[in-house]
Amino acid sequence: SWFGKKPNVYYGKYQGKLSVIIINYSSIVIYRLITRYLNWTGQKTYTIKLKKLDLSNKEFNLGFLRGLFDTDGCFYKPKRVLSFSTVSIFLADQVTKLLDSFKVDHTIHKIKKLKRKMLYTINIYGKNAEKLSDRIKPRNVNKVVSEWPGWDSNPRLPLFPINTRSPNSGPD
């Protein structure tokens, strides 16, 4: 639970496979905390961004990056790749600026699938990934993976963040 509240959990399948888990909290306290730092217009997923990008607030920025990588990122150990994906061009731009402010080399890939929004994947490789990981100290150990399940033709380009739990563990 978060803030003493238990969430409603919903599972969604696409083509017979678990494709999404929605964790829904109904709390004005949590909403106010989120909207204190984040802003969006219309559909949140596509427009979410920090209200104010303050590159001088290093402690906040490291914590923000940790939160992003803990939720929508992963660390692929064998290739030493730290990866984060979003469909918000605004958030992708802000993450790029944050990484630049910490002098972290990175790449950004735009991935467009049929009938889907553009996906922006930011990758940090090798020693840069290890250095940033040491600095942000990710808390979600499930985001450290040793293999990429479901990759098809190009194992060098991650298409989506990976969760190491079994993709078929949710209800029907």
PDB file of N, CA and C in Angstrom, residues 43-48 84-93 108-122 157-161:
ATOM      1  N   GLN A  43      -4.594  13.744 -22.422  1.00  0.00           N
ATOM      2  CA  GLN A  43      -4.258  12.407 -21.940  1.00  0.00           C
ATOM      3  C   GLN A  43      -2.852  12.421 -21.321  1.00  0.00           C
ATOM      4  N   LYS A  44      -2.787  12.133 -20.031  1.00  0.00           N
ATOM      5  CA  LYS A  44      -1.549  12.250 -19.247  1.00  0.00           C
ATOM      6  C   LYS A  44      -0.382  11.488 -19.860  1.00  0.00           C
ATOM      7  N   THR A  45      -0.609  10.285 -20.300  1.00  0.00           N
ATOM      8  CA  THR A  45       0.462   9.435 -20.813  1.00  0.00           C
ATOM      9  C   THR A  45       1.276  10.133 -21.902  1.00  0.00           C
ATOM     10  N   TYR A  46       0.607  10.901 -22.756  1.00  0.00           N
ATOM     11  CA  TYR A  46       1.268  11.489 -23.914  1.00  0.00           C
ATOM     12  C   TYR A  46       1.862  12.873 -23.668  1.00  0.00           C
ATOM     13  N   THR A  47       1.493  13.524 -22.546  1.00  0.00           N
ATOM     14  CA  THR A  47       1.926  14.906 -22.348  1.00  0.00           C
ATOM     15  C   THR A  47       2.592  15.148 -20.990  1.00  0.00           C
ATOM     16  N   ILE A  48       2.756  14.125 -20.185  1.00  0.00           N
ATOM     17  CA  ILE A  48       3.319  14.294 -18.832  1.00  0.00           C
ATOM     18  C   ILE A  48       4.715  14.896 -18.899  1.00  0.00           C
ATOM     19  N   PHE A  84      15.185   3.637 -20.549  1.00  0.00           N
ATOM     20  CA  PHE A  84      13.932   4.240 -20.104  1.00  0.00           C
ATOM     21  C   PHE A  84      13.091   4.556 -21.330  1.00  0.00           C
ATOM     22  N   SER A  85      11.784   4.284 -21.261  1.00  0.00           N
ATOM     23  CA  SER A  85      10.899   4.562 -22.396  1.00  0.00           C
ATOM     24  C   SER A  85       9.679   5.359 -21.962  1.00  0.00           C
ATOM     25  N   THR A  86       9.228   6.233 -22.861  1.00  0.00           N
ATOM     26  CA  THR A  86       8.033   7.039 -22.633  1.00  0.00           C
ATOM     27  C   THR A  86       7.411   7.399 -23.976  1.00  0.00           C
ATOM     28  N   VAL A  87       6.118   7.666 -23.979  1.00  0.00           N
ATOM     29  CA  VAL A  87       5.469   8.180 -25.188  1.00  0.00           C
ATOM     30  C   VAL A  87       5.280   9.693 -25.109  1.00  0.00           C
ATOM     31  N   SER A  88       5.719  10.299 -24.020  1.00  0.00           N
ATOM     32  CA  SER A  88       5.647  11.751 -23.878  1.00  0.00           C
ATOM     33  C   SER A  88       6.935  12.372 -24.412  1.00  0.00           C
ATOM     34  N   ILE A  89       6.824  13.091 -25.528  1.00  0.00           N
ATOM     35  CA  ILE A  89       7.999  13.761 -26.090  1.00  0.00           C
ATOM     36  C   ILE A  89       8.533  14.810 -25.111  1.00  0.00           C
ATOM     37  N   PHE A  90       7.643  15.400 -24.318  1.00  0.00           N
ATOM     38  CA  PHE A  90       8.053  16.418 -23.348  1.00  0.00           C
ATOM     39  C   PHE A  90       8.922  15.804 -22.247  1.00  0.00           C
ATOM     40  N   LEU A  91       8.491  14.645 -21.742  1.00  0.00           N
ATOM     41  CA  LEU A  91       9.264  13.965 -20.703  1.00  0.00           C
ATOM     42  C   LEU A  91      10.586  13.456 -21.266  1.00  0.00           C
ATOM     43  N   ALA A  92      10.570  12.907 -22.474  1.00  0.00           N
ATOM     44  CA  ALA A  92      11.811  12.428 -23.102  1.00  0.00           C
ATOM     45  C   ALA A  92      12.806  13.584 -23.237  1.00  0.00           C
ATOM     46  N   ASP A  93      12.324  14.751 -23.644  1.00  0.00           N
ATOM     47  CA  ASP A  93      13.183  15.928 -23.778  1.00  0.00           C
ATOM     48  C   ASP A  93      13.759  16.348 -22.421  1.00  0.00           C
ATOM     49  N   ILE A 108      18.887   8.330 -27.910  1.00  0.00           N
ATOM     50  CA  ILE A 108      17.430   8.276 -27.891  1.00  0.00           C
ATOM     51  C   ILE A 108      16.967   7.690 -29.213  1.00  0.00           C
ATOM     52  N   HIS A 109      16.094   6.700 -29.113  1.00  0.00           N
ATOM     53  CA  HIS A 109      15.533   6.054 -30.302  1.00  0.00           C
ATOM     54  C   HIS A 109      14.049   6.358 -30.355  1.00  0.00           C
ATOM     55  N   LYS A 110      13.568   6.687 -31.538  1.00  0.00           N
ATOM     56  CA  LYS A 110      12.141   6.869 -31.751  1.00  0.00           C
ATOM     57  C   LYS A 110      11.632   5.597 -32.406  1.00  0.00           C
ATOM     58  N   ILE A 111      10.632   4.998 -31.788  1.00  0.00           N
ATOM     59  CA  ILE A 111      10.105   3.736 -32.289  1.00  0.00           C
ATOM     60  C   ILE A 111       8.623   3.909 -32.579  1.00  0.00           C
ATOM     61  N   LYS A 112       8.242   3.693 -33.814  1.00  0.00           N
ATOM     62  CA  LYS A 112       6.843   3.846 -34.211  1.00  0.00           C
ATOM     63  C   LYS A 112       6.323   2.510 -34.687  1.00  0.00           C
ATOM     64  N   LYS A 113       5.327   2.009 -33.979  1.00  0.00           N
ATOM     65  CA  LYS A 113       4.664   0.781 -34.393  1.00  0.00           C
ATOM     66  C   LYS A 113       3.300   1.151 -34.973  1.00  0.00           C
ATOM     67  N   LEU A 114       2.799   0.303 -35.856  1.00  0.00           N
ATOM     68  CA  LEU A 114       1.519   0.516 -36.493  1.00  0.00           C
ATOM     69  C   LEU A 114       0.432   0.736 -35.443  1.00  0.00           C
ATOM     70  N   LYS A 115      -0.342   1.782 -35.615  1.00  0.00           N
ATOM     71  CA  LYS A 115      -1.474   2.125 -34.745  1.00  0.00           C
ATOM     72  C   LYS A 115      -1.069   2.418 -33.302  1.00  0.00           C
ATOM     73  N   ARG A 116       0.166   2.821 -33.105  1.00  0.00           N
ATOM     74  CA  ARG A 116       0.644   3.187 -31.770  1.00  0.00           C
ATOM     75  C   ARG A 116       1.299   4.561 -31.827  1.00  0.00           C
ATOM     76  N   LYS A 117       1.377   5.204 -30.693  1.00  0.00           N
ATOM     77  CA  LYS A 117       2.064   6.482 -30.593  1.00  0.00           C
ATOM     78  C   LYS A 117       3.574   6.255 -30.679  1.00  0.00           C
ATOM     79  N   MET A 118       4.289   7.309 -31.003  1.00  0.00           N
ATOM     80  CA  MET A 118       5.748   7.244 -31.038  1.00  0.00           C
ATOM     81  C   MET A 118       6.261   6.920 -29.635  1.00  0.00           C
ATOM     82  N   LEU A 119       7.202   5.996 -29.550  1.00  0.00           N
ATOM     83  CA  LEU A 119       7.833   5.629 -28.283  1.00  0.00           C
ATOM     84  C   LEU A 119       9.258   6.161 -28.304  1.00  0.00           C
ATOM     85  N   TYR A 120       9.630   6.854 -27.243  1.00  0.00           N
ATOM     86  CA  TYR A 120      10.974   7.406 -27.118  1.00  0.00           C
ATOM     87  C   TYR A 120      11.723   6.558 -26.096  1.00  0.00           C
ATOM     88  N   THR A 121      12.791   5.909 -26.532  1.00  0.00           N
ATOM     89  CA  THR A 121      13.588   5.064 -25.654  1.00  0.00           C
ATOM     90  C   THR A 121      14.970   5.679 -25.511  1.00  0.00           C
ATOM     91  N   ILE A 122      15.324   5.947 -24.268  1.00  0.00           N
ATOM     92  CA  ILE A 122      16.626   6.533 -23.956  1.00  0.00           C
ATOM     93  C   ILE A 122      17.505   5.419 -23.403  1.00  0.00           C
ATOM     94  N   LEU A 157      18.024  -3.147 -29.787  1.00  0.00           N
ATOM     95  CA  LEU A 157      17.119  -2.019 -29.637  1.00  0.00           C
ATOM     96  C   LEU A 157      15.924  -2.415 -28.785  1.00  0.00           C
ATOM     97  N   PRO A 158      15.890  -2.010 -27.498  1.00  0.00           N
ATOM     98  CA  PRO A 158      14.753  -2.377 -26.657  1.00  0.00           C
ATOM     99  C   PRO A 158      13.497  -1.659 -27.123  1.00  0.00           C
ATOM    100  N   LEU A 159      12.409  -2.387 -27.244  1.00  0.00           N
ATOM    101  CA  LEU A 159      11.163  -1.795 -27.693  1.00  0.00           C
ATOM    102  C   LEU A 159      10.308  -1.309 -26.536  1.00  0.00           C
ATOM    103  N   PHE A 160      10.342  -2.001 -25.419  1.00  0.00           N
ATOM    104  CA  PHE A 160       9.532  -1.625 -24.283  1.00  0.00           C
ATOM    105  C   PHE A 160      10.269  -1.953 -23.003  1.00  0.00           C
ATOM    106  N   PRO A 161       9.958  -1.237 -21.907  1.00  0.00           N
ATOM    107  CA  PRO A 161      10.532  -1.620 -20.619  1.00  0.00           C
ATOM    108  C   PRO A 161      10.118  -3.047 -20.280  1.00  0.00           C
TER     109      PRO A 161
END
